XYZ file of C-alpha atoms in Angstrom:
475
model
C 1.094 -5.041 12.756
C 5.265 -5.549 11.610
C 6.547 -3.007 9.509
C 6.480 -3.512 5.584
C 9.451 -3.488 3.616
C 8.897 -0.184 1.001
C 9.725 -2.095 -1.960
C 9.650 -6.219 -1.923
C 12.941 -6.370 -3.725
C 13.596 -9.902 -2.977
C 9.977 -10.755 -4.097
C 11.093 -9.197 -7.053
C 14.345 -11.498 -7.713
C 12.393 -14.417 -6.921
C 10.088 -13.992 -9.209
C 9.878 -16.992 -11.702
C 8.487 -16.578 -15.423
C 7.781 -18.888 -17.858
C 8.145 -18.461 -21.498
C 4.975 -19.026 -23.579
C 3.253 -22.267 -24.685
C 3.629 -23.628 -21.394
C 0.584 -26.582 -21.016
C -0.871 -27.892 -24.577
C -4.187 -27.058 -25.144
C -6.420 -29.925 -26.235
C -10.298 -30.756 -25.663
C -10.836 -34.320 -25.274
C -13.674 -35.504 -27.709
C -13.527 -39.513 -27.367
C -15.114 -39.693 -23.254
C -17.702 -37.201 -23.892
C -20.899 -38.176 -23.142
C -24.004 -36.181 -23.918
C -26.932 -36.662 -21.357
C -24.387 -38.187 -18.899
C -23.679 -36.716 -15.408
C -23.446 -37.157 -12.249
C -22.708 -40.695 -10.432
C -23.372 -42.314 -14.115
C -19.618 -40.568 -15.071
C -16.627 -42.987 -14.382
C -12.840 -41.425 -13.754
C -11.867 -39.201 -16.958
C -14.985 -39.459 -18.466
C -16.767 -36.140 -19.580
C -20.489 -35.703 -19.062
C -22.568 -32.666 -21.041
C -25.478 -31.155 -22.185
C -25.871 -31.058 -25.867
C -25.975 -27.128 -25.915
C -22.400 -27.426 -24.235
C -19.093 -27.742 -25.861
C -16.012 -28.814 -24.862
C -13.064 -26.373 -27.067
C -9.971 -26.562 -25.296
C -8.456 -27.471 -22.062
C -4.596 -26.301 -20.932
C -3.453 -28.848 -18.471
C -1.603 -27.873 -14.738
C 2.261 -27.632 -16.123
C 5.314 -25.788 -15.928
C 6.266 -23.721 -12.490
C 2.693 -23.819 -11.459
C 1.960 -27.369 -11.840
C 1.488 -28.703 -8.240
C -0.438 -25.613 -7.276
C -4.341 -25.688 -6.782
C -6.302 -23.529 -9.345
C -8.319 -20.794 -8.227
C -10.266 -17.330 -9.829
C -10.273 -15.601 -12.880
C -10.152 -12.277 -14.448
C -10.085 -10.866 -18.055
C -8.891 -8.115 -19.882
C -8.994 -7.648 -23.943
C -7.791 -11.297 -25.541
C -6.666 -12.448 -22.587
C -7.136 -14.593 -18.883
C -5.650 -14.492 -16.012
C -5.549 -17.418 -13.739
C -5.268 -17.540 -10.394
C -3.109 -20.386 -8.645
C -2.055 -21.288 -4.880
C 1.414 -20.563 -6.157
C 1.399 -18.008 -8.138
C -1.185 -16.642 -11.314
C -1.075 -17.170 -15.184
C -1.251 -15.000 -18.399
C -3.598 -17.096 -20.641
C -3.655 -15.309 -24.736
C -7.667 -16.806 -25.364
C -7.591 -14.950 -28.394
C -8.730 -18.235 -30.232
C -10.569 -20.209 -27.729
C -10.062 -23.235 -29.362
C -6.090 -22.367 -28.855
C -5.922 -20.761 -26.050
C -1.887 -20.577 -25.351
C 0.267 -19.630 -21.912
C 2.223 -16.195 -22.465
C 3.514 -16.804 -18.683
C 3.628 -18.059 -15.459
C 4.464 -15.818 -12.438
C 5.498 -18.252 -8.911
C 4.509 -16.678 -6.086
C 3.267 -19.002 -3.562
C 0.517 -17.667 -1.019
C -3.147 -18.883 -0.875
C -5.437 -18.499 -2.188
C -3.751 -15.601 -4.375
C -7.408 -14.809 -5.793
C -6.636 -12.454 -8.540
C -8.422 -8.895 -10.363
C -6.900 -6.909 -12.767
C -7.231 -2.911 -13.997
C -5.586 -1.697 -16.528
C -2.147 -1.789 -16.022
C -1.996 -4.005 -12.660
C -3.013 -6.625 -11.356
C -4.268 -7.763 -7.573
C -3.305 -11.176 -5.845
C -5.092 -11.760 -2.494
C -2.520 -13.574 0.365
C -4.570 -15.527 2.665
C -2.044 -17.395 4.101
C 0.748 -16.795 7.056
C 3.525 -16.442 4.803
C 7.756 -15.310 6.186
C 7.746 -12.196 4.839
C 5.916 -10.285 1.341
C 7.783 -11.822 -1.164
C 7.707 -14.012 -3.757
C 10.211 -16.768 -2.272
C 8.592 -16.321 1.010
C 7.784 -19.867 3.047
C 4.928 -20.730 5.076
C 4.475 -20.260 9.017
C 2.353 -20.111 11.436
C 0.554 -16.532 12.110
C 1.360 -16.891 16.079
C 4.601 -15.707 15.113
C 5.448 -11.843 14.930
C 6.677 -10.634 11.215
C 3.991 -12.847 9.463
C 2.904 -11.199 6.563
C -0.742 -11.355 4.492
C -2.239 -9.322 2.331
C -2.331 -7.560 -1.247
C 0.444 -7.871 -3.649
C 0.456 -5.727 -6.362
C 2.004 -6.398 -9.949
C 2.600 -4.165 -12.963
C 1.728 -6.146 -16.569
C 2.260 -3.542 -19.171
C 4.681 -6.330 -20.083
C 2.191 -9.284 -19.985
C 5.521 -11.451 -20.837
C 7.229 -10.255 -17.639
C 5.142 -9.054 -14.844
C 6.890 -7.336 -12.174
C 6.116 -7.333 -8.466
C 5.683 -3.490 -7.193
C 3.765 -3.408 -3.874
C 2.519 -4.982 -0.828
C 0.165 -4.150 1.658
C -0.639 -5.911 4.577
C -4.223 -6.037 5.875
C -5.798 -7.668 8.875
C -6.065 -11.563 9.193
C -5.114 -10.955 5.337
C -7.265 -11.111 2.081
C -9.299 -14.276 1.664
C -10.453 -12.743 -1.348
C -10.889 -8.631 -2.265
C -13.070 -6.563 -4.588
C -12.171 -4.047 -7.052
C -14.124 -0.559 -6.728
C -13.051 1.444 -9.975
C -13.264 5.199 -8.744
C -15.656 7.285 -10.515
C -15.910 10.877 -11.466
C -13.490 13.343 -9.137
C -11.937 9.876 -7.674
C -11.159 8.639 -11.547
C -8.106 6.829 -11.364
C -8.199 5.421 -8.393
C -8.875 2.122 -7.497
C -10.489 0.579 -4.071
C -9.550 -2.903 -2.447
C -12.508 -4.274 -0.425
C -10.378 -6.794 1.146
C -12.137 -9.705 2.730
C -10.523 -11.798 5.537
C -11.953 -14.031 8.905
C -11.495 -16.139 11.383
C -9.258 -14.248 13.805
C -7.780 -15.607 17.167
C -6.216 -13.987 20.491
C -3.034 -15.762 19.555
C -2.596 -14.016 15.862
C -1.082 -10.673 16.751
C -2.340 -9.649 12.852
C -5.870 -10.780 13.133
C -6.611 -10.135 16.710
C -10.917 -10.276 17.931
C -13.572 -9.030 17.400
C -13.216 -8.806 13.214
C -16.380 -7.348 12.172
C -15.088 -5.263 9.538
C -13.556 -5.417 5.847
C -9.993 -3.153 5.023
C -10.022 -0.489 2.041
C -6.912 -0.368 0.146
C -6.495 2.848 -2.102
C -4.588 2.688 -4.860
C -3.297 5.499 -7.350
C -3.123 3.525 -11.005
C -0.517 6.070 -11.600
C 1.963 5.631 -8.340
C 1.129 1.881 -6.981
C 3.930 1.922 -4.789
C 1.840 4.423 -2.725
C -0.828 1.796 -2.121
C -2.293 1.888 1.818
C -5.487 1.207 3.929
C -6.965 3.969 4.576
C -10.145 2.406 6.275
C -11.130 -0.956 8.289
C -15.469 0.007 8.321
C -17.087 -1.854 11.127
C -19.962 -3.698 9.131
C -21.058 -5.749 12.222
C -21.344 -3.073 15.251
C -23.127 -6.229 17.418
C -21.085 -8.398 16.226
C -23.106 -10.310 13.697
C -24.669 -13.760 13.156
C -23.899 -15.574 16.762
C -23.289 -19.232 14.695
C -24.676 -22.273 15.968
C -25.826 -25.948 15.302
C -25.891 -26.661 11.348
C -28.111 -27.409 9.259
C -26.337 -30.947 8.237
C -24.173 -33.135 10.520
C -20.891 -32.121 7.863
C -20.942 -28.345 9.099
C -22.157 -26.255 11.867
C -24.104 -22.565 11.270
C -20.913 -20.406 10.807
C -20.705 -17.302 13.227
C -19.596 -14.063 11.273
C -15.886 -13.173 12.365
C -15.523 -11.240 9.026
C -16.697 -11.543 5.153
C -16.158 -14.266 2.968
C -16.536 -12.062 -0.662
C -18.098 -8.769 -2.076
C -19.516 -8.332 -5.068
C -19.922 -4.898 -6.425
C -22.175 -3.039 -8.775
C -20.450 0.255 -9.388
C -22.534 1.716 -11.538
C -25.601 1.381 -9.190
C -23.470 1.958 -6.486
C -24.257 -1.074 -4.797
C -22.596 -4.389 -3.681
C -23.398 -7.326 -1.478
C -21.474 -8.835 0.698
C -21.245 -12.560 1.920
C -20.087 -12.781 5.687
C -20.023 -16.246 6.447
C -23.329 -16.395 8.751
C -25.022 -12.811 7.434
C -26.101 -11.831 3.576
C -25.925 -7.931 3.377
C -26.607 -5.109 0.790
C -23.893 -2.305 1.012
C -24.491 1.420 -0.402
C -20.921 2.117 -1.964
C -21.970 5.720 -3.258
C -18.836 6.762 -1.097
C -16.202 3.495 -1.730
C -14.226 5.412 1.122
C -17.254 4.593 3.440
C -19.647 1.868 2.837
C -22.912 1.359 4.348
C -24.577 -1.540 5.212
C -28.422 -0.763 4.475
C -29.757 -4.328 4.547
C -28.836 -8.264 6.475
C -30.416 -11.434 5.785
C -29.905 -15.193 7.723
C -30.606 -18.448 6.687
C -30.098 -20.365 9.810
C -32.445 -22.953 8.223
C -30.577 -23.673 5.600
C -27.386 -21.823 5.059
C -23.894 -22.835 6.964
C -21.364 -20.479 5.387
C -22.459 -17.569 3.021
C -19.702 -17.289 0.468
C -20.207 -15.258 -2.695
C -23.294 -13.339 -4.184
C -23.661 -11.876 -7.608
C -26.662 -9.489 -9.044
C -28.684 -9.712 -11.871
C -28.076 -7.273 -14.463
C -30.377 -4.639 -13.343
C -30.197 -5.035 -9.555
C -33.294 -6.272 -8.858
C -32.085 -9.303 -7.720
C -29.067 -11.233 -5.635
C -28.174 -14.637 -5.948
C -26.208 -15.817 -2.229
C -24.392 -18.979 -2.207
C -23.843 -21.806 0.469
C -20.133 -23.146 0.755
C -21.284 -26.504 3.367
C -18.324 -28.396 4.050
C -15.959 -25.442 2.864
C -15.342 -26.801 -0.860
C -13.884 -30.059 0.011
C -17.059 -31.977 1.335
C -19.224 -34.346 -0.825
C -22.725 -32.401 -0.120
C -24.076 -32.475 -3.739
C -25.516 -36.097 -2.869
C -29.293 -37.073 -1.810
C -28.375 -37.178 1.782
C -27.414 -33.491 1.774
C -31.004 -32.646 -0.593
C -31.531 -29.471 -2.561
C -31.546 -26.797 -0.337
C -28.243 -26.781 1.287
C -24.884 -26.003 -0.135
C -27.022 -23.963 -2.996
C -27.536 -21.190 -4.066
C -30.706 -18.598 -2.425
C -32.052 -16.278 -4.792
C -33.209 -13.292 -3.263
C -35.730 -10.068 -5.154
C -33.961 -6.892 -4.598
C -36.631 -3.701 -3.866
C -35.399 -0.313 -5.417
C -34.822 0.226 -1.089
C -32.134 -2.252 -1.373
C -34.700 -4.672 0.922
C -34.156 -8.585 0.281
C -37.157 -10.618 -0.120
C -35.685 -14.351 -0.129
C -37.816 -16.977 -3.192
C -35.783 -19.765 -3.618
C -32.665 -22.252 -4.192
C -31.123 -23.790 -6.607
C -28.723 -26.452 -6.623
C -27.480 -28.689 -9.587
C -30.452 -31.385 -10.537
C -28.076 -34.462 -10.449
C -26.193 -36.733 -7.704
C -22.119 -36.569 -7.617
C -20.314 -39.449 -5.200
C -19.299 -39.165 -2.176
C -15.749 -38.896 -3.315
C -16.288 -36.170 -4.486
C -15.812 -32.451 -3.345
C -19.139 -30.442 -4.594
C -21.115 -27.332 -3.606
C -21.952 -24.201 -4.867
C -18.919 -21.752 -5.802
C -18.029 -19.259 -8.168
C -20.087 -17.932 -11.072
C -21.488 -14.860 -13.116
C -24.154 -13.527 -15.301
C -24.102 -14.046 -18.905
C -25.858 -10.987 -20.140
C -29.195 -11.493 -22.110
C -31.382 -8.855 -22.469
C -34.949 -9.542 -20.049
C -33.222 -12.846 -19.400
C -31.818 -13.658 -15.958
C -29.184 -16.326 -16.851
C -26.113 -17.329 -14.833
C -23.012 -20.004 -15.644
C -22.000 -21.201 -11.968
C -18.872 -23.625 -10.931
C -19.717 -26.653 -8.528
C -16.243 -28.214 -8.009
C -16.851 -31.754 -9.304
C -20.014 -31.326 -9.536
C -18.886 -29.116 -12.847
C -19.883 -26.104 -14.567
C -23.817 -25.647 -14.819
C -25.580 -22.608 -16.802
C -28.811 -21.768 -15.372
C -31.737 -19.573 -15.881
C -33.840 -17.564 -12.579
C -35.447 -15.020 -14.603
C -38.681 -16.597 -12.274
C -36.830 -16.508 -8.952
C -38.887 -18.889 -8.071
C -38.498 -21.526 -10.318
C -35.035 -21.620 -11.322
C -34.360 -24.328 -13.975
C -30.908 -25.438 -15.127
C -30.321 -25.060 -19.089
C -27.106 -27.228 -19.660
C -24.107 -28.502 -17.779
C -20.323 -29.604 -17.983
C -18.398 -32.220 -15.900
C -15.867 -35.107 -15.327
C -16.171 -38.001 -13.774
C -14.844 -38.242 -10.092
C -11.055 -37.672 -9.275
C -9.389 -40.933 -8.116
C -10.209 -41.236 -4.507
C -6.156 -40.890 -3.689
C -6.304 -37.381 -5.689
C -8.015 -35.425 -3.362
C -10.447 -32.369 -3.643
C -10.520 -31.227 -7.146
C -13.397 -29.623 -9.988
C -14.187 -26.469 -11.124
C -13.386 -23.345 -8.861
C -14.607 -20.564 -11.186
C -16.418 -20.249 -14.547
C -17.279 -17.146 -15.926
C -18.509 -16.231 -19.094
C -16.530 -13.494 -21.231
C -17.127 -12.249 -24.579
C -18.894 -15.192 -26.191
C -17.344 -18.177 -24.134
C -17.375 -19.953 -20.890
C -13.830 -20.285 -19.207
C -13.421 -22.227 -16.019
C -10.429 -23.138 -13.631
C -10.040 -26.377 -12.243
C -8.275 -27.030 -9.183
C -6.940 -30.399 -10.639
C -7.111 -30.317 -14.013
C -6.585 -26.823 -15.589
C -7.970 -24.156 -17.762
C -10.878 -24.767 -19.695
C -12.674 -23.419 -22.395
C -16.287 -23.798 -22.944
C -19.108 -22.798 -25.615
C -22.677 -22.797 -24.577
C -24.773 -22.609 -27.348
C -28.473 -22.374 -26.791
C -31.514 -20.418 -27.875
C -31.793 -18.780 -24.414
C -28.165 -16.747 -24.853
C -27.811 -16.260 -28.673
C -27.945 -12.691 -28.288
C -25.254 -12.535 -25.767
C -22.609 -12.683 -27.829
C -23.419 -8.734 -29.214
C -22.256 -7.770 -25.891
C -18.527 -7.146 -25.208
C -16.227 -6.409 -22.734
C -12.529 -5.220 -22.541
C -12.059 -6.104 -18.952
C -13.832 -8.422 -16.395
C -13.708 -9.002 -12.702
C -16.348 -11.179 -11.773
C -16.667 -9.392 -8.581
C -16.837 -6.126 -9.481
C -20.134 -6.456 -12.273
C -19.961 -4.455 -15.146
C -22.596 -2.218 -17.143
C -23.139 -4.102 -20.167
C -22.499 -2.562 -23.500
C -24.238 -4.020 -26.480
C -21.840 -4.433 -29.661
């Protein structure tokens, strides 16, 4: 592993802001169609429930524009967009108006993005020169290739500033915030998620069983390190093998695809692309695994989980094809690239009961499988909005995890077959909306108004990560 520059003062001067009102923000009303979906949706038509709304939509612009759109995170009146080059401050103090207070380029995939008080996390999951912000792409053979964290300070949320890197193993596909609690308060913990390593990578040598832990002091970032690389696979995990569909074969575990934590149960689950596991994160310094599931019926690459409010549940999803695969079609069927929906015993024991995937048929143009989601919090209701790339944004209820029904849906008609992979990489629902980012086509703002969630809106947060669940407060 090279040694890191202290300070990345050139990422620094190469940072690029963008003054606000960058992108207009405008729902289109005329192509909506209600009841529509699926392969019944022509190019730049929208299909949606009636319970679903269509508010506002900020279209790719400015420094960012040619960069794919990735996660999301929240904090008080505002989003915060993740993008292959670089993030964006989003003011969604009116949803209907949601406007851009700035852009921050700083190229390296898939920069998936967390914020706590004042700083914010980008993941680097791609061989990039050197740890700053005007670094180019090359190949991780070479020595000096640098992944990892990078760490920005947005007291100003007009002018972020770049104040730390730290490089982790085969870098950070995507990482998880662990807020430290009681004696450790003030202190923040990076489960940083990478795989795939090779022999020829001198940063992400084999085996990779294991996840880095990146400390951080809120009140001296610049003193940011690993201080652990737990083992979470000591026989070296799920083996891989022959798929369960032609488009993807059963992916061996060479690493962990995302975490999900539940601080305040002290609990988080982890999906490692060919093993589902429960962790107890009592001591963030030193996880324990305490539970592993397969699917090797099924399942081809676990990706992402996310709980139910009180733990008694886990919801694991499939990522067949790797996002840019057409498996939402009746070929594929309903039981793989979905979601499984596991009970949860008070032991931390998984009991699997069934999948869900989205009721409806995209093309096979277009790029659609289950992605990134979270719980919109209802009181004795288990409800969850969940992105689908172009298959859209669907809300769904598995308060019987074994009959999960959808309860309303959002989408557009397939990208032009010259455009590529596009859709909806995250939605998440945040103090009374639904806000997604679309790899093609932007930031959008949602309202789902139904029966099922009215109540939802009495609950209120000041700061979401999707991956690191919160203890819901009731207004």
């Amino acid at each position: 592993m090279r040694t890191r520059p202290t300070l990345a003062t050139a990422a620094v001067a190469a940072l690029i802001v963008s003054a606000a009102g960058v992108g207009a923000a405008s729902a289109k009303g005329p192509d909506d169609r209600v009841g529509v979906s699926g392969t019944d949706l022509l190019t730049d038509e929208i299909g949606r429930s009636a319970n679903v709304r269509h508010l506002a939509n900020i279209a790719p612009s400015g420094t960012l524009a040619e960069g794919i759109g990735t996660d999301l995170a929240f904090q008080d009146d505002k989003a915060f967009v993740g993008n292959y080059d670089g993030f964006s401050i989003i003011d969604v103090r009116n949803p209907r108006r949601p406007r851009t207070i700035a852009q921050v380029k700083c190229p390296g995939s898939q920069n998936d993005i967390t914020v706590s008080g004042d700083l914010l996390y980008l993941s680097t999951d791609s061989s990039r020169s050197d740890d700053s912000c005007a670094s180019t792409s090359q190949s991780a053979t070479q020595e000096g290739s640098w992944e990892g964290i990078k760490i920005f300070d947005i007291s100003d949320l007009s002018n972020p500033q770049y104040v730390k890197s730290v490089e982790t193993a085969c870098g950070s596909h995507t990482h998880t915030l662990v807020p430290g609690k009681g004696a450790r308060q003030g202190t923040d913990y990076l489960y940083v998620s990478s795989y795939s390593p090779r022999a020829e990578y001198p940063d992400c040598q084999t085996p990779h069983d294991l996840i880095s832990i990146v400390k951080v002091d809120k009140a001296q970032p610049t003193k940011s390190e690993v201080i652990a690389t737990p083992n979470l696979f000591p026989d070296g995990g799920n083996p891989g093998g022959e798929g369960p569909t032609p488009i993807a074969g059963r992916s061996a575990t060479t690493g962990c695809h995302d975490i999900t934590a539940l601080p305040h149960k002290n609990l988080a689950a982890g999906a490692c692309m060919g093993d589902g596991i429960i962790m107890d994160i009592e001591d963030p310094e030193q996880p324990r695994v305490i539970e592993r599931v397969r699917d090797d019926e099924n399942f081809a690459f676990w990706h992402s989980a996310t709980f139910n409010a009180d733990a008694t549940k886990v919801v694991f999803t499939d990522e067949l094809g790797g996002g840019g695969a057409p498996t939402c079609t009746a070929e594929i069927g309903p039981e793989r690239g979905a979601n499984a929906i596991y009970d949860l015993s008070k032991l931390g024991k998984l009991t699997f009961q069934s999948y869900y995937k989205i009721p409806r048929h995209q093309t096979e143009t277009e790029n659609c499988v289950a992605h990134n989601g979270s719980i919109i919090p209802v009181a004795g209701r288990d409800i969850m909005v969940q992105s689908w790339y172009q298959g859209g944004v669907s809300v769904w209820d598995f308060t019987n995890s074994k009959k999960p029904k959808e309860l309303g849906y959002f989408e557009r008609g397939p990208l032009p077959e010259d455009e590529g992979i596009g859709g909806t990489w995250s939605t998440y629902y945040y103090n009374g909306h639904l806000y997604s980012s679309d790899i093609a086509r932007g930031f959008d703002v949602l309202k789902f108004m139904d029966p099922a969630t009215k109540r939802a809106d009495r609950v209120v947060m000041d700061e979401f990560n999707a991956q690191s669940q919160p203890r819901y407060k009731v207004r």
